[in-house]
Amino acid sequence: IVFTVYTRDVNGFYEELWKADRPTSNDWLLGEVDFSAPYPMEVIFEVAFSSAKGGYLALDDISFSPVFCSNQTATSFSPLQASCTFEDNFCHFYQDYKDGPGWSRIKVKPNAYRPGDHTTGTGFYLLANTKFTSQPGYIGRLYSPTLPENLQYCLRFYYALFGFFKMRDSLAVYIFEENHIVQEKIWSVSEIPQRVWTQAEITFRKPMPCKVVFLSWCRNFWDCGIVALDDISVNLGSCHSADIPPDFPGECTFEKNECAFTLQPRNRHGWHRRRSPTPTSYTGPTGDHTTGVGHYMYIEASNMIYGQKAQLISRLLRKTFGNQCLIFFYHMYGRGTGLLNVYLKMHGSKKEILIWRRRGEQSISWLRGLIEYTCDKSHQIIFEAIRGISIRSDIAIDDISFQRGPCKEMEETILQSSGYSADFNEIEY
């Protein structure tokens, strides 16, 4: 008789924990095994009979404890150690300068040729201009901290490419074992829209400690562009595990539908859910904020007249216990851009309280909006877009979420000319 205990994760990966492969007595014996479950998994008990004579095995009193059976303690690892938004520094990432300084941490004013960062639209991100590295092949490497062995990881990051004739393999992700002897490529870029922040997801697991390496590479000096990288995150478990229901009141990325938002009006003059750039040139985003190739909500200014309104209304939300932070991303690009307002409307009242406003063109990039508020009654949040003076007045929003407690950061604003006369700012709709 062979009696084995395994774990199995959501992707069907088995790991043997314990085995008894020799005859035992007829008495009850205690079996104990230490293991960690940092992400959802099943425990499987398997018995195999090694001869035609068969036999029997009895099992009883299965229990799990949050502490190890032995005196050992679990190896502590926080995925935050391998995650970085690059707002303050390189975090725990580093470069091998023998190849030259391939990656630079920069902050730029967004324009048609260079976007703002993915985190806020006004912050820092990494840029690899590998034309100017010292090694043949134009290589820039960025190393993560060491990741413990025998854990399943979900790696997510955002990237954007500029100026490549052939984009394939211009950015790749490798796994280096700790001694750097074994290297495995687990992802590389293919043909995608340029100048758009695009999300990549990779699930991997290694039996040895390893590092994640981002490698930017150019074939030659003349076919070489710029690679941007931002918002690297590492989580335990599969990238494709079943979604955990969000805490109240939740979030919406508009990838599947409008979530619990109501459109007012629900016609060509209101909010629309869209994937890909807006139809009118020189206005609107080139992709969504969530993945770069997903969905977002926007108003199509060419279907509206000057001063026309469109509202996106949340479901009824419960009262807040203390401060609450509303986070969303908005896009206001175009010389004729109008207004984006956010209102709070208490249940049973017709009054809409203005809690946030932006007027005129803000940026060619997605910007992060932060609103800290409190409300001791059931209420709704209303996003209202108002069409501006021309058809170049598309306004978009994406990735709306609510978090308990005060906003951890302050919103940074970009002061730009709206292209309007001073009289426009005084118009009441």
Coordinates of C-alpha atoms in Angstrom, one line a residue:
I1 CA 0.0 0.0 0.0
V2 CA 1.2 3.5 -0.9
F3 CA -0.5 6.3 0.9
T4 CA 0.3 9.8 -0.3
V5 CA -0.9 13.3 0.6
Y6 CA -0.8 16.0 -2.1
T7 CA -1.8 19.7 -2.5
R8 CA -3.5 20.8 -5.7
D9 CA -3.9 24.5 -6.7
V10 CA -6.6 26.0 -9.0
N11 CA -4.5 25.3 -12.1
G12 CA -4.2 21.6 -11.3
F13 CA -0.6 21.6 -10.1
Y14 CA 0.2 18.8 -7.7
E15 CA 2.8 18.9 -4.9
E16 CA 3.6 15.8 -2.8
L17 CA 3.6 16.6 0.9
W18 CA 3.9 13.2 2.6
K19 CA 4.1 9.5 1.8
A20 CA 3.9 6.2 3.6
D21 CA 4.9 3.2 1.4
R22 CA 5.4 0.3 3.7
P23 CA 3.1 -1.9 5.7
T24 CA 2.1 -0.6 9.1
S25 CA 0.3 -2.1 12.1
N26 CA -3.4 -2.4 12.7
D27 CA -3.2 0.4 15.3
W28 CA -4.1 4.0 14.6
L29 CA -1.1 6.1 13.8
L30 CA -0.7 9.8 13.8
G31 CA 0.3 11.6 10.6
E32 CA 1.5 15.2 10.6
V33 CA 2.8 17.4 7.8
D34 CA 3.7 21.0 7.7
F35 CA 2.8 23.1 4.6
S36 CA 1.9 26.6 3.7
A37 CA -1.2 27.7 1.8
P38 CA -0.7 31.3 0.7
Y39 CA -3.3 30.9 -2.0
P40 CA -6.4 28.6 -2.5
M41 CA -5.6 24.9 -2.8
E42 CA -7.0 21.5 -2.0
V43 CA -5.5 18.7 0.0
I44 CA -5.8 15.2 -1.6
F45 CA -5.4 11.9 0.1
E46 CA -4.5 9.1 -2.3
V47 CA -4.1 5.4 -1.7
A48 CA -2.6 2.9 -4.2
F49 CA -2.4 -0.9 -3.9
S50 CA 0.8 -2.3 -5.1
S51 CA -0.4 -6.0 -5.4
A52 CA -3.5 -7.9 -6.5
K53 CA -4.0 -9.0 -2.9
G54 CA -5.4 -5.5 -2.1
G55 CA -5.7 -4.4 1.5
Y56 CA -7.3 -1.6 3.4
L57 CA -6.6 1.8 4.8
A58 CA -8.6 3.7 7.3
L59 CA -8.6 7.5 7.8
D60 CA -10.1 9.5 10.6
D61 CA -9.9 12.8 12.5
I62 CA -8.5 15.1 9.8
S63 CA -7.8 18.6 11.1
F64 CA -5.9 21.7 10.1
S65 CA -4.1 24.2 12.3
P66 CA -2.9 27.8 11.5
V67 CA 0.5 26.9 13.2
F68 CA 3.0 24.3 12.2
C69 CA 2.9 20.9 13.8
S70 CA 6.7 21.1 14.6
N71 CA 8.5 24.0 16.2
Q72 CA 9.4 25.5 12.9
T73 CA 7.9 28.8 11.7
A74 CA 6.7 29.4 8.2
T75 CA 9.0 31.4 5.9
S76 CA 7.6 34.8 5.7
F77 CA 7.5 36.5 2.3
S78 CA 5.6 39.6 1.3
P79 CA 4.9 40.1 -2.4
L80 CA 5.2 43.8 -1.8
Q81 CA 9.0 43.2 -1.7
A82 CA 8.8 42.5 -5.5
S83 CA 6.2 45.1 -6.4
C84 CA 6.9 48.7 -7.3
T85 CA 5.2 51.8 -8.8
F86 CA 8.6 53.7 -9.1
E87 CA 7.0 56.8 -7.6
D88 CA 9.8 57.3 -5.0
N89 CA 12.7 55.0 -6.2
F90 CA 13.5 51.6 -7.7
C91 CA 12.2 49.8 -4.6
H92 CA 14.0 46.5 -4.4
F93 CA 14.7 46.3 -8.2
Y94 CA 18.2 46.9 -9.5
Q95 CA 20.3 46.9 -12.7
D96 CA 23.5 45.2 -13.8
Y97 CA 25.5 48.2 -14.8
K98 CA 28.0 46.1 -16.8
D99 CA 25.5 46.5 -19.6
G100 CA 25.2 50.2 -19.1
P101 CA 22.4 52.1 -17.4
G102 CA 19.6 50.7 -19.6
W103 CA 16.7 51.8 -17.4
S104 CA 16.1 55.3 -16.2
R105 CA 13.4 56.5 -13.8
I106 CA 11.7 59.6 -15.3
K107 CA 8.8 61.9 -15.0
V108 CA 7.6 63.8 -18.1
K109 CA 4.9 66.2 -19.1
P110 CA 2.5 64.0 -21.1
N111 CA 2.4 64.7 -24.8
A112 CA 1.5 62.9 -28.1
Y113 CA 4.9 61.2 -28.2
R114 CA 5.4 60.4 -24.5
P115 CA 2.6 59.4 -22.1
G116 CA 2.4 60.1 -18.4
D117 CA 3.0 57.2 -16.0
H118 CA 0.3 54.5 -15.5
T119 CA 0.0 54.9 -11.8
T120 CA -1.4 58.4 -11.7
G121 CA -0.7 60.0 -15.1
T122 CA 1.6 62.5 -13.4
G123 CA 4.2 60.4 -11.7
F124 CA 7.3 58.4 -12.4
Y125 CA 8.0 55.3 -14.5
L126 CA 11.0 53.5 -16.1
L127 CA 12.3 54.1 -19.5
A128 CA 14.8 52.0 -21.4
N129 CA 16.6 53.7 -24.3
T130 CA 18.8 50.8 -25.2
K131 CA 20.4 52.6 -28.2
F132 CA 22.9 54.1 -25.8
T133 CA 24.0 51.1 -23.8
S134 CA 27.6 49.9 -24.1
Q135 CA 27.1 46.3 -25.1
P136 CA 26.5 45.0 -28.7
G137 CA 22.8 44.1 -29.1
Y138 CA 21.7 47.1 -27.0
I139 CA 20.5 45.3 -23.9
G140 CA 19.0 46.8 -20.7
R141 CA 18.3 44.4 -17.7
L142 CA 16.1 45.1 -14.6
Y143 CA 16.3 42.5 -11.8
S144 CA 13.7 41.9 -9.1
P145 CA 14.6 40.8 -5.6
T146 CA 14.9 37.0 -5.0
L147 CA 11.6 35.1 -4.8
P148 CA 11.4 32.0 -2.6
E149 CA 11.0 28.6 -4.2
N150 CA 8.0 26.3 -4.5
L151 CA 5.4 29.1 -4.6
Q152 CA 3.1 30.1 -7.4
Y153 CA 3.4 33.7 -8.4
C154 CA 1.3 36.1 -10.5
L155 CA 3.4 38.8 -12.1
R156 CA 1.6 41.8 -13.5
F157 CA 3.1 44.9 -15.1
Y158 CA 2.3 47.7 -17.6
Y159 CA 4.5 48.5 -20.6
A160 CA 4.5 50.8 -23.6
L161 CA 6.6 50.9 -26.8
F162 CA 7.7 53.8 -28.9
G163 CA 9.5 54.0 -32.2
F164 CA 10.1 50.3 -33.0
F165 CA 9.7 49.1 -36.6
K166 CA 9.5 45.5 -35.4
M167 CA 8.2 45.2 -31.8
R168 CA 8.5 41.4 -31.3
D169 CA 10.9 40.6 -28.5
S170 CA 11.8 44.2 -27.9
L171 CA 10.8 43.5 -24.3
A172 CA 11.0 40.1 -22.7
V173 CA 10.7 38.6 -19.2
Y174 CA 13.2 36.0 -18.0
I175 CA 13.4 33.8 -14.8
F176 CA 17.0 33.6 -13.5
E177 CA 17.8 31.0 -10.9
E178 CA 19.7 32.5 -8.0
N179 CA 23.1 31.4 -9.4
H180 CA 22.2 33.0 -12.8
I181 CA 23.3 29.8 -14.5
V182 CA 19.8 28.8 -15.7
Q183 CA 17.7 31.4 -17.6
E184 CA 14.2 30.8 -18.9
K185 CA 12.2 33.2 -21.1
I186 CA 8.6 33.2 -19.8
W187 CA 7.1 36.1 -21.8
S188 CA 7.9 38.4 -24.7
V189 CA 6.1 41.3 -26.4
S190 CA 4.4 40.7 -29.7
E191 CA 2.8 43.2 -32.1
I192 CA 0.7 45.7 -30.1
P193 CA -0.4 49.3 -30.5
Q194 CA 2.4 51.7 -29.7
R195 CA 2.3 54.5 -27.2
V196 CA -0.4 52.7 -25.1
W197 CA 0.0 51.4 -21.6
T198 CA -0.7 47.7 -21.9
Q199 CA -1.0 45.1 -19.1
A200 CA 0.8 41.8 -19.1
E201 CA 0.0 38.9 -16.7
I202 CA 2.3 35.8 -16.2
T203 CA 1.8 32.9 -13.8
F204 CA 4.9 30.9 -12.9
R205 CA 6.3 28.6 -10.3
K206 CA 9.9 27.5 -9.7
P207 CA 11.5 24.8 -7.5
M208 CA 14.5 27.0 -6.7
P209 CA 14.9 30.6 -5.6
C210 CA 14.7 32.9 -8.6
K211 CA 14.6 36.4 -9.9
V212 CA 12.4 38.1 -12.5
V213 CA 14.4 40.0 -15.1
F214 CA 12.9 42.5 -17.5
L215 CA 15.1 42.7 -20.6
S216 CA 14.9 45.4 -23.2
W217 CA 16.6 44.6 -26.5
C218 CA 17.2 46.2 -29.9
R219 CA 18.3 44.3 -33.0
N220 CA 20.5 47.1 -34.2
F221 CA 20.9 50.8 -33.9
W222 CA 18.5 51.7 -36.7
D223 CA 15.7 49.4 -35.5
C224 CA 15.6 50.5 -31.9
G225 CA 13.0 52.3 -29.9
I226 CA 12.1 53.2 -26.3
V227 CA 10.4 50.8 -23.8
A228 CA 8.4 52.2 -20.8
L229 CA 7.7 50.0 -17.8
D230 CA 5.5 50.8 -14.7
D231 CA 3.4 49.3 -11.9
I232 CA 5.1 45.9 -11.4
S233 CA 3.2 43.8 -8.9
V234 CA 3.7 40.2 -7.6
N235 CA 1.0 38.3 -5.9
L236 CA 0.8 34.7 -4.6
G237 CA -1.4 32.3 -6.6
S238 CA -2.6 32.2 -10.2
C239 CA -3.4 35.3 -12.2
H240 CA -6.5 33.5 -13.4
S241 CA -7.9 32.4 -10.0
A242 CA -11.6 33.0 -9.4
D243 CA -12.2 36.7 -8.6
I244 CA -12.8 37.4 -4.9
P245 CA -15.9 39.6 -4.4
P246 CA -14.7 43.1 -3.7
D247 CA -15.4 44.7 -0.3
F248 CA -18.3 47.2 -0.1
P249 CA -18.9 49.1 -2.2
G250 CA -16.6 47.6 -4.8
E251 CA -15.0 48.5 -8.0
C252 CA -15.7 48.6 -11.7
T253 CA -13.3 48.3 -14.7
F254 CA -16.1 48.2 -17.3
E255 CA -14.5 45.1 -18.8
K256 CA -17.8 43.1 -18.8
N257 CA -20.5 45.7 -18.5
E258 CA -21.4 49.0 -16.8
C259 CA -21.5 47.2 -13.4
A260 CA -24.2 48.7 -11.2
F261 CA -24.1 52.1 -12.9
T262 CA -27.1 53.7 -14.6
L263 CA -26.8 55.7 -17.8
Q264 CA -28.7 59.0 -18.1
P265 CA -29.7 59.4 -20.8
R266 CA -29.3 55.9 -22.3
N267 CA -28.9 57.0 -26.0
R268 CA -26.3 58.3 -28.4
H269 CA -26.1 61.5 -26.3
G270 CA -25.0 59.7 -23.1
W271 CA -22.2 57.6 -21.8
H272 CA -20.9 54.7 -24.0
R273 CA -18.8 51.7 -23.2
R274 CA -16.0 51.4 -25.7
R275 CA -12.9 49.5 -26.6
S276 CA -10.2 51.0 -28.8
P277 CA -9.7 54.7 -29.6
T278 CA -12.6 57.1 -30.0
P279 CA -13.7 57.9 -33.6
T280 CA -12.7 61.6 -33.6
S281 CA -9.1 62.4 -34.0
Y282 CA -7.1 64.6 -31.5
T283 CA -9.5 63.7 -28.6
G284 CA -10.3 60.8 -26.3
P285 CA -8.0 57.9 -25.2
T286 CA -6.2 55.4 -27.4
G287 CA -7.0 52.6 -25.0
D288 CA -8.5 51.9 -21.6
H289 CA -6.6 52.3 -18.3
T290 CA -7.1 48.8 -17.0
T291 CA -5.1 46.8 -19.6
G292 CA -4.6 49.1 -22.6
V293 CA -6.8 46.9 -24.7
G294 CA -10.0 46.7 -22.6
H295 CA -13.1 48.8 -22.1
Y296 CA -13.9 52.2 -20.7
M297 CA -16.8 54.7 -20.6
Y298 CA -16.8 57.9 -22.6
I299 CA -19.0 60.5 -24.2
E300 CA -18.9 61.0 -28.0
A301 CA -18.9 64.7 -28.4
S302 CA -19.8 64.5 -32.1
N303 CA -23.2 63.1 -31.1
M304 CA -23.9 66.0 -28.7
I305 CA -24.3 69.7 -28.7
Y306 CA -22.5 72.4 -26.8
G307 CA -23.4 72.2 -23.1
Q308 CA -25.3 68.9 -23.3
K309 CA -24.9 66.7 -20.2
A310 CA -24.5 62.9 -19.7
Q311 CA -24.6 61.2 -16.2
L312 CA -23.3 57.9 -15.0
I313 CA -25.1 57.1 -11.7
S314 CA -24.0 54.6 -9.2
R315 CA -26.3 52.2 -7.4
L316 CA -27.5 53.2 -3.9
L317 CA -24.5 53.0 -1.5
R318 CA -24.7 52.5 2.2
K319 CA -23.7 55.2 4.6
T320 CA -20.0 55.5 5.4
F321 CA -18.5 54.9 8.8
G322 CA -15.8 57.6 8.8
N323 CA -13.9 58.8 5.7
Q324 CA -14.1 56.9 2.4
C325 CA -11.9 57.3 -0.7
L326 CA -13.3 57.3 -4.2
I327 CA -10.6 56.5 -6.8
F328 CA -11.1 56.7 -10.5
F329 CA -9.2 57.5 -13.7
Y330 CA -10.3 60.1 -16.2
H331 CA -9.2 61.3 -19.6
M332 CA -9.8 64.8 -20.9
Y333 CA -7.9 65.5 -24.0
G334 CA -8.9 67.8 -26.9
R335 CA -8.9 71.6 -27.4
G336 CA -12.7 71.8 -27.0
T337 CA -13.0 69.7 -23.9
G338 CA -15.9 70.6 -21.5
L339 CA -16.4 69.7 -17.9
L340 CA -16.3 66.5 -15.8
N341 CA -18.2 66.8 -12.5
V342 CA -18.6 64.3 -9.6
Y343 CA -21.7 64.7 -7.4
L344 CA -22.9 63.1 -4.2
K345 CA -26.7 62.7 -3.9
M346 CA -28.2 61.5 -0.6
H347 CA -31.1 59.1 -0.7
G348 CA -34.5 60.9 -0.6
S349 CA -33.0 64.2 -1.7
K350 CA -33.0 65.8 -5.2
K351 CA -30.0 67.9 -4.4
E352 CA -26.7 67.0 -6.1
I353 CA -23.7 68.1 -4.1
L354 CA -20.6 68.9 -6.2
I355 CA -17.5 67.1 -4.6
W356 CA -15.0 67.3 -7.6
R357 CA -14.7 69.1 -10.9
R358 CA -12.3 69.4 -13.8
R359 CA -12.7 71.9 -16.7
G360 CA -11.0 71.9 -20.1
E361 CA -8.2 69.8 -21.6
Q362 CA -6.2 68.2 -18.8
S363 CA -3.7 65.7 -20.4
I364 CA -3.2 63.2 -23.2
S365 CA -2.8 60.5 -20.6
W366 CA -5.2 58.9 -18.1
L367 CA -5.1 60.8 -14.8
R368 CA -6.0 59.6 -11.3
G369 CA -8.8 61.3 -9.5
L370 CA -9.1 61.0 -5.6
I371 CA -12.1 62.2 -3.6
E372 CA -12.2 61.8 0.2
Y373 CA -15.7 62.1 1.5
T374 CA -18.1 61.0 4.3
C375 CA -21.8 60.6 4.3
D376 CA -24.0 59.4 7.2
K377 CA -26.9 58.5 4.8
S378 CA -27.4 56.1 1.9
H379 CA -26.3 57.9 -1.2
Q380 CA -25.3 57.8 -4.9
I381 CA -22.2 59.0 -6.7
I382 CA -22.8 60.7 -10.1
F383 CA -20.2 61.2 -12.8
E384 CA -21.4 64.0 -15.1
A385 CA -19.7 64.9 -18.4
I386 CA -20.6 68.2 -20.2
R387 CA -19.8 68.6 -23.9
G388 CA -17.5 71.4 -24.7
I389 CA -17.2 73.9 -27.6
S390 CA -16.1 71.5 -30.3
I391 CA -16.3 67.9 -31.4
R392 CA -12.8 67.5 -29.8
S393 CA -14.5 67.2 -26.5
D394 CA -14.6 63.4 -25.7
I395 CA -14.3 62.7 -22.0
A396 CA -13.6 59.2 -20.6
I397 CA -13.5 57.4 -17.2
D398 CA -12.3 54.0 -16.1
D399 CA -11.3 51.9 -13.1
I400 CA -13.7 53.3 -10.4
S401 CA -13.1 52.0 -6.9
F402 CA -14.0 52.8 -3.3
Q403 CA -11.8 52.2 -0.3
R404 CA -12.5 52.5 3.3
G405 CA -10.6 55.2 5.2
P406 CA -9.0 58.4 4.0
C407 CA -7.1 58.7 0.7
K408 CA -3.5 57.7 1.3
E409 CA -2.2 60.3 -1.3
M410 CA -3.1 63.7 -2.6
E411 CA -4.2 64.1 -6.1
E412 CA -1.8 65.9 -8.3
T413 CA -3.3 68.2 -10.9
I414 CA -2.0 69.4 -14.2
L415 CA -2.7 73.1 -15.0
Q416 CA -3.2 73.5 -18.7
S417 CA -5.0 76.0 -20.9
S418 CA -8.5 74.8 -21.7
G419 CA -8.6 76.8 -25.0
Y420 CA -11.7 78.6 -23.9
S421 CA -12.4 82.2 -23.3
A422 CA -12.9 83.4 -19.7
D423 CA -16.6 83.7 -20.4
F424 CA -17.0 79.9 -20.9
N425 CA -15.8 79.3 -17.3
E426 CA -18.7 81.3 -16.0
I427 CA -21.5 79.5 -17.9
E428 CA -24.0 77.8 -15.6
Y429 CA -25.6 74.6 -17.1

